[in-house]
Amino acid sequence: MFLDYAIYEMLRKQGAKKLAHMNVNNAMGKAMKESFEASHAAAGFKVVIWEEYGREDTDLTVPLTKIRSTDFDAIIIGGAEMAGAIAYKQAREMGIKQPIIGSPPLAMGKIVQVLGSSLNGLQIPSYVVDFGESLPMDEPQRKSVVSLTKMVIERTESKRADTGHTAGWDGIYLCADALKRSNPDLSNLKKARSQMRDALETVKGYVGVQCMGDMTKWHEIAAPMIPSELQDGKLKIIGKKITPTWADFE
């Protein structure tokens, strides 16, 4: 939901209305397709062609040739594997010049290491944590992001925090906040669970590494995203942070 919103905002900034959509043919990719199917028209976009690819594919020229023959303004790639990034590389090799927006996992370290500068220009709605200390000093999430990033670098072999680390960080801090506010009655576990649930449902103004804002009626907190572009293996900020509100999903 939040990813779709960020992609639509990026597309609007570029004046794109007619979209080509590619997704990997696994559960995640199909879920992304279903989300776009349910939301693109209401958001003001038209998908002119839907294509799928296999997660182990290395030749994406067939679906890209079909896309190239249509009238479109931008391509969306919904995937989290090397094949999705190869699709971008081969699209550019085929002379496709329209903007291409990929899902955040396409900027993962291992993918970028392998494909390098051939991914230059790939646009990504990135989570705030992906920028670490390069975040602006006035960014509200910067303090938490820098703390988590340093911890990950010191204690693991990773060079930056990822969404797995952020889920753990935000989950712990949200639970700690709920415990503090609810002061659950541990002599009555049923009551304690209800107190914790009520506290989590009423989170206000949370500022974490991935989530920021109030708990929504869908039991989610908005995950702000930053429009970015890969350049020589690094993400470059190309727009202002996108933070959806409750009203955006009504």
Tab-separated table of C-alpha atoms in Angstrom:
chain	number	residue	atom	x	y	z
A	1	MET	CA	0.000	0.000	0.000
A	2	PHE	CA	2.689	2.517	1.008
A	3	LEU	CA	4.970	1.363	-1.826
A	4	ASP	CA	2.221	1.884	-4.410
A	5	TYR	CA	1.552	5.361	-3.039
A	6	ALA	CA	5.233	6.330	-3.289
A	7	ILE	CA	5.516	5.019	-6.849
A	8	TYR	CA	2.411	6.938	-7.910
A	9	GLU	CA	3.805	10.128	-6.407
A	10	MET	CA	7.075	9.662	-8.305
A	11	LEU	CA	5.178	9.021	-11.544
A	12	ARG	CA	3.067	12.154	-11.098
A	13	LYS	CA	6.200	14.272	-10.716
A	14	GLN	CA	7.334	12.969	-14.114
A	15	GLY	CA	3.991	13.422	-15.828
A	16	ALA	CA	3.559	9.705	-16.515
A	17	LYS	CA	0.026	8.352	-16.952
A	18	LYS	CA	0.286	5.215	-19.141
A	19	LEU	CA	2.232	2.427	-17.455
A	20	ALA	CA	3.830	-0.872	-18.386
A	21	HIS	CA	3.992	-3.266	-15.440
A	22	MET	CA	6.428	-6.164	-15.043
A	23	ASN	CA	6.426	-8.502	-12.073
A	24	VAL	CA	8.229	-11.666	-11.048
A	25	ASN	CA	5.908	-14.687	-11.217
A	26	ASN	CA	6.139	-15.699	-7.574
A	27	ALA	CA	3.874	-14.928	-4.609
A	28	MET	CA	5.488	-11.566	-3.865
A	29	GLY	CA	5.416	-10.394	-7.473
A	30	LYS	CA	1.828	-11.458	-7.980
A	31	ALA	CA	0.817	-9.701	-4.770
A	32	MET	CA	2.437	-6.520	-6.062
A	33	LYS	CA	0.543	-6.907	-9.335
A	34	GLU	CA	-2.744	-7.401	-7.496
A	35	SER	CA	-2.083	-4.275	-5.448
A	36	PHE	CA	-1.473	-2.243	-8.602
A	37	GLU	CA	-4.527	-3.748	-10.276
A	38	ALA	CA	-6.648	-2.603	-7.353
A	39	SER	CA	-5.232	0.910	-7.046
A	40	HIS	CA	-3.825	2.301	-10.313
A	41	ALA	CA	-7.098	3.500	-11.863
A	42	ALA	CA	-8.220	5.362	-8.734
A	43	ALA	CA	-4.766	6.936	-8.567
A	44	GLY	CA	-5.220	8.310	-12.089
A	45	PHE	CA	-3.099	5.858	-14.098
A	46	LYS	CA	-3.700	3.346	-16.858
A	47	VAL	CA	-1.684	0.136	-17.173
A	48	VAL	CA	-1.417	-0.555	-20.914
A	49	ILE	CA	0.414	-3.884	-20.611
A	50	TRP	CA	1.068	-6.469	-17.885
A	51	GLU	CA	4.082	-8.796	-18.199
A	52	GLU	CA	5.622	-11.448	-15.933
A	53	TYR	CA	9.090	-12.970	-15.730
A	54	GLY	CA	10.734	-15.854	-13.865
A	55	ARG	CA	12.966	-15.170	-10.887
A	56	GLU	CA	15.833	-17.089	-12.525
A	57	ASP	CA	15.453	-15.459	-15.958
A	58	THR	CA	18.513	-13.895	-17.541
A	59	ASP	CA	16.949	-12.911	-20.864
A	60	LEU	CA	14.041	-10.486	-20.497
A	61	THR	CA	13.968	-9.367	-24.136
A	62	VAL	CA	10.655	-11.094	-24.944
A	63	PRO	CA	8.498	-9.187	-22.409
A	64	LEU	CA	10.499	-6.026	-23.024
A	65	THR	CA	9.916	-6.282	-26.767
A	66	LYS	CA	6.172	-6.507	-26.117
A	67	ILE	CA	6.378	-3.473	-23.861
A	68	ARG	CA	8.449	-1.499	-26.349
A	69	SER	CA	5.736	-1.971	-28.984
A	70	THR	CA	3.114	-0.262	-26.802
A	71	ASP	CA	2.454	3.400	-26.061
A	72	PHE	CA	3.619	3.903	-22.473
A	73	ASP	CA	5.167	6.613	-20.303
A	74	ALA	CA	7.005	4.534	-17.692
A	75	ILE	CA	7.763	0.959	-16.634
A	76	ILE	CA	7.205	-0.456	-13.145
A	77	ILE	CA	9.259	-3.517	-12.156
A	78	GLY	CA	7.851	-5.466	-9.211
A	79	GLY	CA	10.484	-7.899	-8.005
A	80	ALA	CA	13.225	-8.531	-5.469
A	81	GLU	CA	15.734	-10.598	-7.438
A	82	MET	CA	18.507	-10.316	-9.999
A	83	ALA	CA	16.096	-10.908	-12.893
A	84	GLY	CA	14.220	-7.696	-12.137
A	85	ALA	CA	17.450	-5.697	-12.236
A	86	ILE	CA	18.495	-7.456	-15.450
A	87	ALA	CA	15.188	-6.326	-16.949
A	88	TYR	CA	16.245	-2.717	-16.354
A	89	LYS	CA	19.706	-3.309	-17.839
A	90	GLN	CA	18.315	-4.980	-20.955
A	91	ALA	CA	15.590	-2.349	-21.394
A	92	ARG	CA	18.261	0.331	-21.673
A	93	GLU	CA	20.320	-1.849	-24.024
A	94	MET	CA	17.214	-2.172	-26.219
A	95	GLY	CA	16.905	1.597	-26.445
A	96	ILE	CA	13.942	2.008	-24.099
A	97	LYS	CA	14.362	5.510	-22.703
A	98	GLN	CA	11.221	6.047	-20.611
A	99	PRO	CA	11.581	6.213	-16.808
A	100	ILE	CA	11.770	2.842	-15.064
A	101	ILE	CA	10.859	2.503	-11.392
A	102	GLY	CA	11.784	-0.629	-9.496
A	103	SER	CA	10.811	-1.919	-6.075
A	104	PRO	CA	13.278	-1.249	-3.203
A	105	PRO	CA	14.946	-4.719	-3.178
A	106	LEU	CA	16.337	-4.115	-6.675
A	107	ALA	CA	18.866	-1.774	-5.061
A	108	MET	CA	20.166	-4.470	-2.676
A	109	GLY	CA	23.922	-4.653	-2.283
A	110	LYS	CA	24.500	-7.994	-4.022
A	111	ILE	CA	22.455	-7.001	-7.066
A	112	VAL	CA	24.248	-3.674	-7.368
A	113	GLN	CA	27.637	-5.338	-6.934
A	114	VAL	CA	26.991	-7.667	-9.867
A	115	LEU	CA	25.357	-5.233	-12.299
A	116	GLY	CA	27.178	-2.064	-11.263
A	117	SER	CA	26.872	0.985	-13.494
A	118	SER	CA	24.456	-0.796	-15.844
A	119	LEU	CA	21.796	0.090	-13.256
A	120	ASN	CA	22.550	3.807	-13.464
A	121	GLY	CA	19.280	5.693	-13.753
A	122	LEU	CA	17.073	3.029	-12.173
A	123	GLN	CA	14.625	4.875	-9.956
A	124	ILE	CA	13.668	3.422	-6.595
A	125	PRO	CA	11.280	4.565	-3.863
A	126	SER	CA	13.753	3.850	-1.058
A	127	TYR	CA	13.195	3.437	2.637
A	128	VAL	CA	14.830	6.102	4.776
A	129	VAL	CA	17.212	3.587	6.358
A	130	ASP	CA	18.897	3.004	2.990
A	131	PHE	CA	20.656	6.381	3.228
A	132	GLY	CA	22.288	6.065	6.664
A	133	GLU	CA	24.459	9.022	7.604
A	134	SER	CA	23.925	10.657	4.219
A	135	LEU	CA	20.428	11.688	5.345
A	136	PRO	CA	19.948	15.452	5.803
A	137	MET	CA	20.728	16.627	9.324
A	138	ASP	CA	17.174	17.912	9.778
A	139	GLU	CA	15.579	14.569	8.860
A	140	PRO	CA	13.482	13.454	11.901
A	141	GLN	CA	14.324	9.773	11.358
A	142	ARG	CA	18.070	10.387	11.017
A	143	LYS	CA	18.988	9.781	14.675
A	144	SER	CA	17.358	6.343	14.770
A	145	VAL	CA	18.671	5.401	11.329
A	146	VAL	CA	22.258	6.331	12.207
A	147	SER	CA	22.087	4.446	15.531
A	148	LEU	CA	20.774	1.291	13.868
A	149	THR	CA	23.232	1.528	10.979
A	150	LYS	CA	26.212	1.788	13.333
A	151	MET	CA	24.965	-1.179	15.356
A	152	VAL	CA	24.532	-3.334	12.248
A	153	ILE	CA	27.993	-2.463	10.890
A	154	GLU	CA	29.660	-3.136	14.258
A	155	ARG	CA	27.896	-6.434	14.978
A	156	THR	CA	27.340	-8.026	11.569
A	157	GLU	CA	29.068	-8.399	8.226
A	158	SER	CA	26.563	-6.050	6.586
A	159	LYS	CA	27.638	-2.598	5.459
A	160	ARG	CA	24.199	-1.086	5.978
A	161	ALA	CA	20.924	-1.834	7.717
A	162	ASP	CA	18.144	-3.431	5.701
A	163	THR	CA	14.397	-3.856	6.118
A	164	GLY	CA	14.920	-6.934	8.302
A	165	HIS	CA	16.901	-4.872	10.791
A	166	THR	CA	14.365	-2.049	10.677
A	167	ALA	CA	11.456	-4.379	11.419
A	168	GLY	CA	13.258	-5.605	14.522
A	169	TRP	CA	14.194	-2.100	15.682
A	170	ASP	CA	10.751	-0.606	15.215
A	171	GLY	CA	9.034	-3.665	16.659
A	172	ILE	CA	11.082	-3.516	19.863
A	173	TYR	CA	10.641	0.224	20.331
A	174	LEU	CA	6.906	0.053	19.661
A	175	CYS	CA	6.511	-2.746	22.198
A	176	ALA	CA	8.598	-0.837	24.750
A	177	ASP	CA	6.417	2.230	24.243
A	178	ALA	CA	3.250	0.152	24.604
A	179	LEU	CA	4.542	-1.415	27.827
A	180	LYS	CA	5.361	1.985	29.260
A	181	ARG	CA	1.998	3.524	28.401
A	182	SER	CA	-0.181	0.543	29.291
A	183	ASN	CA	1.619	-0.687	32.427
A	184	PRO	CA	-0.049	-4.083	31.918
A	185	ASP	CA	-1.372	-6.104	34.826
A	186	LEU	CA	0.928	-9.130	34.663
A	187	SER	CA	-1.116	-10.979	37.280
A	188	ASN	CA	-3.848	-11.311	34.651
A	189	LEU	CA	-2.392	-12.292	31.287
A	190	LYS	CA	-5.672	-11.930	29.380
A	191	LYS	CA	-6.070	-8.399	30.678
A	192	ALA	CA	-2.384	-7.652	30.036
A	193	ARG	CA	-2.693	-8.709	26.407
A	194	SER	CA	-5.712	-6.437	25.942
A	195	GLN	CA	-3.857	-3.540	27.532
A	196	MET	CA	-0.876	-4.045	25.236
A	197	ARG	CA	-3.138	-4.350	22.189
A	198	ASP	CA	-4.961	-1.145	23.076
A	199	ALA	CA	-1.672	0.685	23.545
A	200	LEU	CA	-0.314	-0.487	20.191
A	201	GLU	CA	-3.547	0.559	18.470
A	202	THR	CA	-3.201	4.087	19.823
A	203	VAL	CA	0.424	4.854	18.897
A	204	LYS	CA	0.842	8.549	18.081
A	205	GLY	CA	3.804	10.374	16.591
A	206	TYR	CA	6.184	7.421	16.444
A	207	VAL	CA	9.524	8.177	14.773
A	208	GLY	CA	11.466	5.038	13.898
A	209	VAL	CA	13.857	3.793	11.261
A	210	GLN	CA	11.173	2.604	8.855
A	211	CYS	CA	7.852	3.731	10.318
A	212	MET	CA	6.836	7.263	11.214
A	213	GLY	CA	3.526	8.688	12.369
A	214	ASP	CA	0.314	7.385	13.963
A	215	MET	CA	-1.067	3.851	13.936
A	216	THR	CA	-3.721	3.602	11.219
A	217	LYS	CA	-7.037	1.777	11.396
A	218	TRP	CA	-5.362	-0.934	9.278
A	219	HIS	CA	-2.921	-1.502	12.172
A	220	GLU	CA	-0.040	-0.042	10.196
A	221	ILE	CA	2.196	2.975	10.628
A	222	ALA	CA	3.239	4.784	7.464
A	223	ALA	CA	6.618	3.810	6.053
A	224	PRO	CA	7.962	6.992	4.439
A	225	MET	CA	9.955	6.567	1.235
A	226	ILE	CA	12.459	8.770	-0.537
A	227	PRO	CA	12.583	9.030	-4.355
A	228	SER	CA	16.056	7.937	-5.366
A	229	GLU	CA	18.119	6.875	-8.348
A	230	LEU	CA	21.044	4.484	-8.622
A	231	GLN	CA	24.259	6.134	-9.752
A	232	ASP	CA	27.519	4.160	-9.758
A	233	GLY	CA	26.244	1.727	-7.166
A	234	LYS	CA	24.854	4.313	-4.758
A	235	LEU	CA	21.399	5.695	-4.157
A	236	LYS	CA	21.053	9.399	-4.896
A	237	ILE	CA	18.109	11.345	-3.478
A	238	ILE	CA	16.076	12.871	-6.326
A	239	GLY	CA	12.992	14.129	-4.492
A	240	LYS	CA	11.387	14.957	-1.181
A	241	LYS	CA	10.415	12.252	1.294
A	242	ILE	CA	6.946	10.853	0.661
A	243	THR	CA	4.907	10.258	3.814
A	244	PRO	CA	1.299	9.113	3.275
A	245	THR	CA	-1.433	9.977	5.739
A	246	TRP	CA	-4.659	8.204	6.696
A	247	ALA	CA	-6.624	10.373	4.272
A	248	ASP	CA	-4.561	9.130	1.329
A	249	PHE	CA	-6.036	5.631	1.699
A	250	GLU	CA	-9.663	6.513	2.456
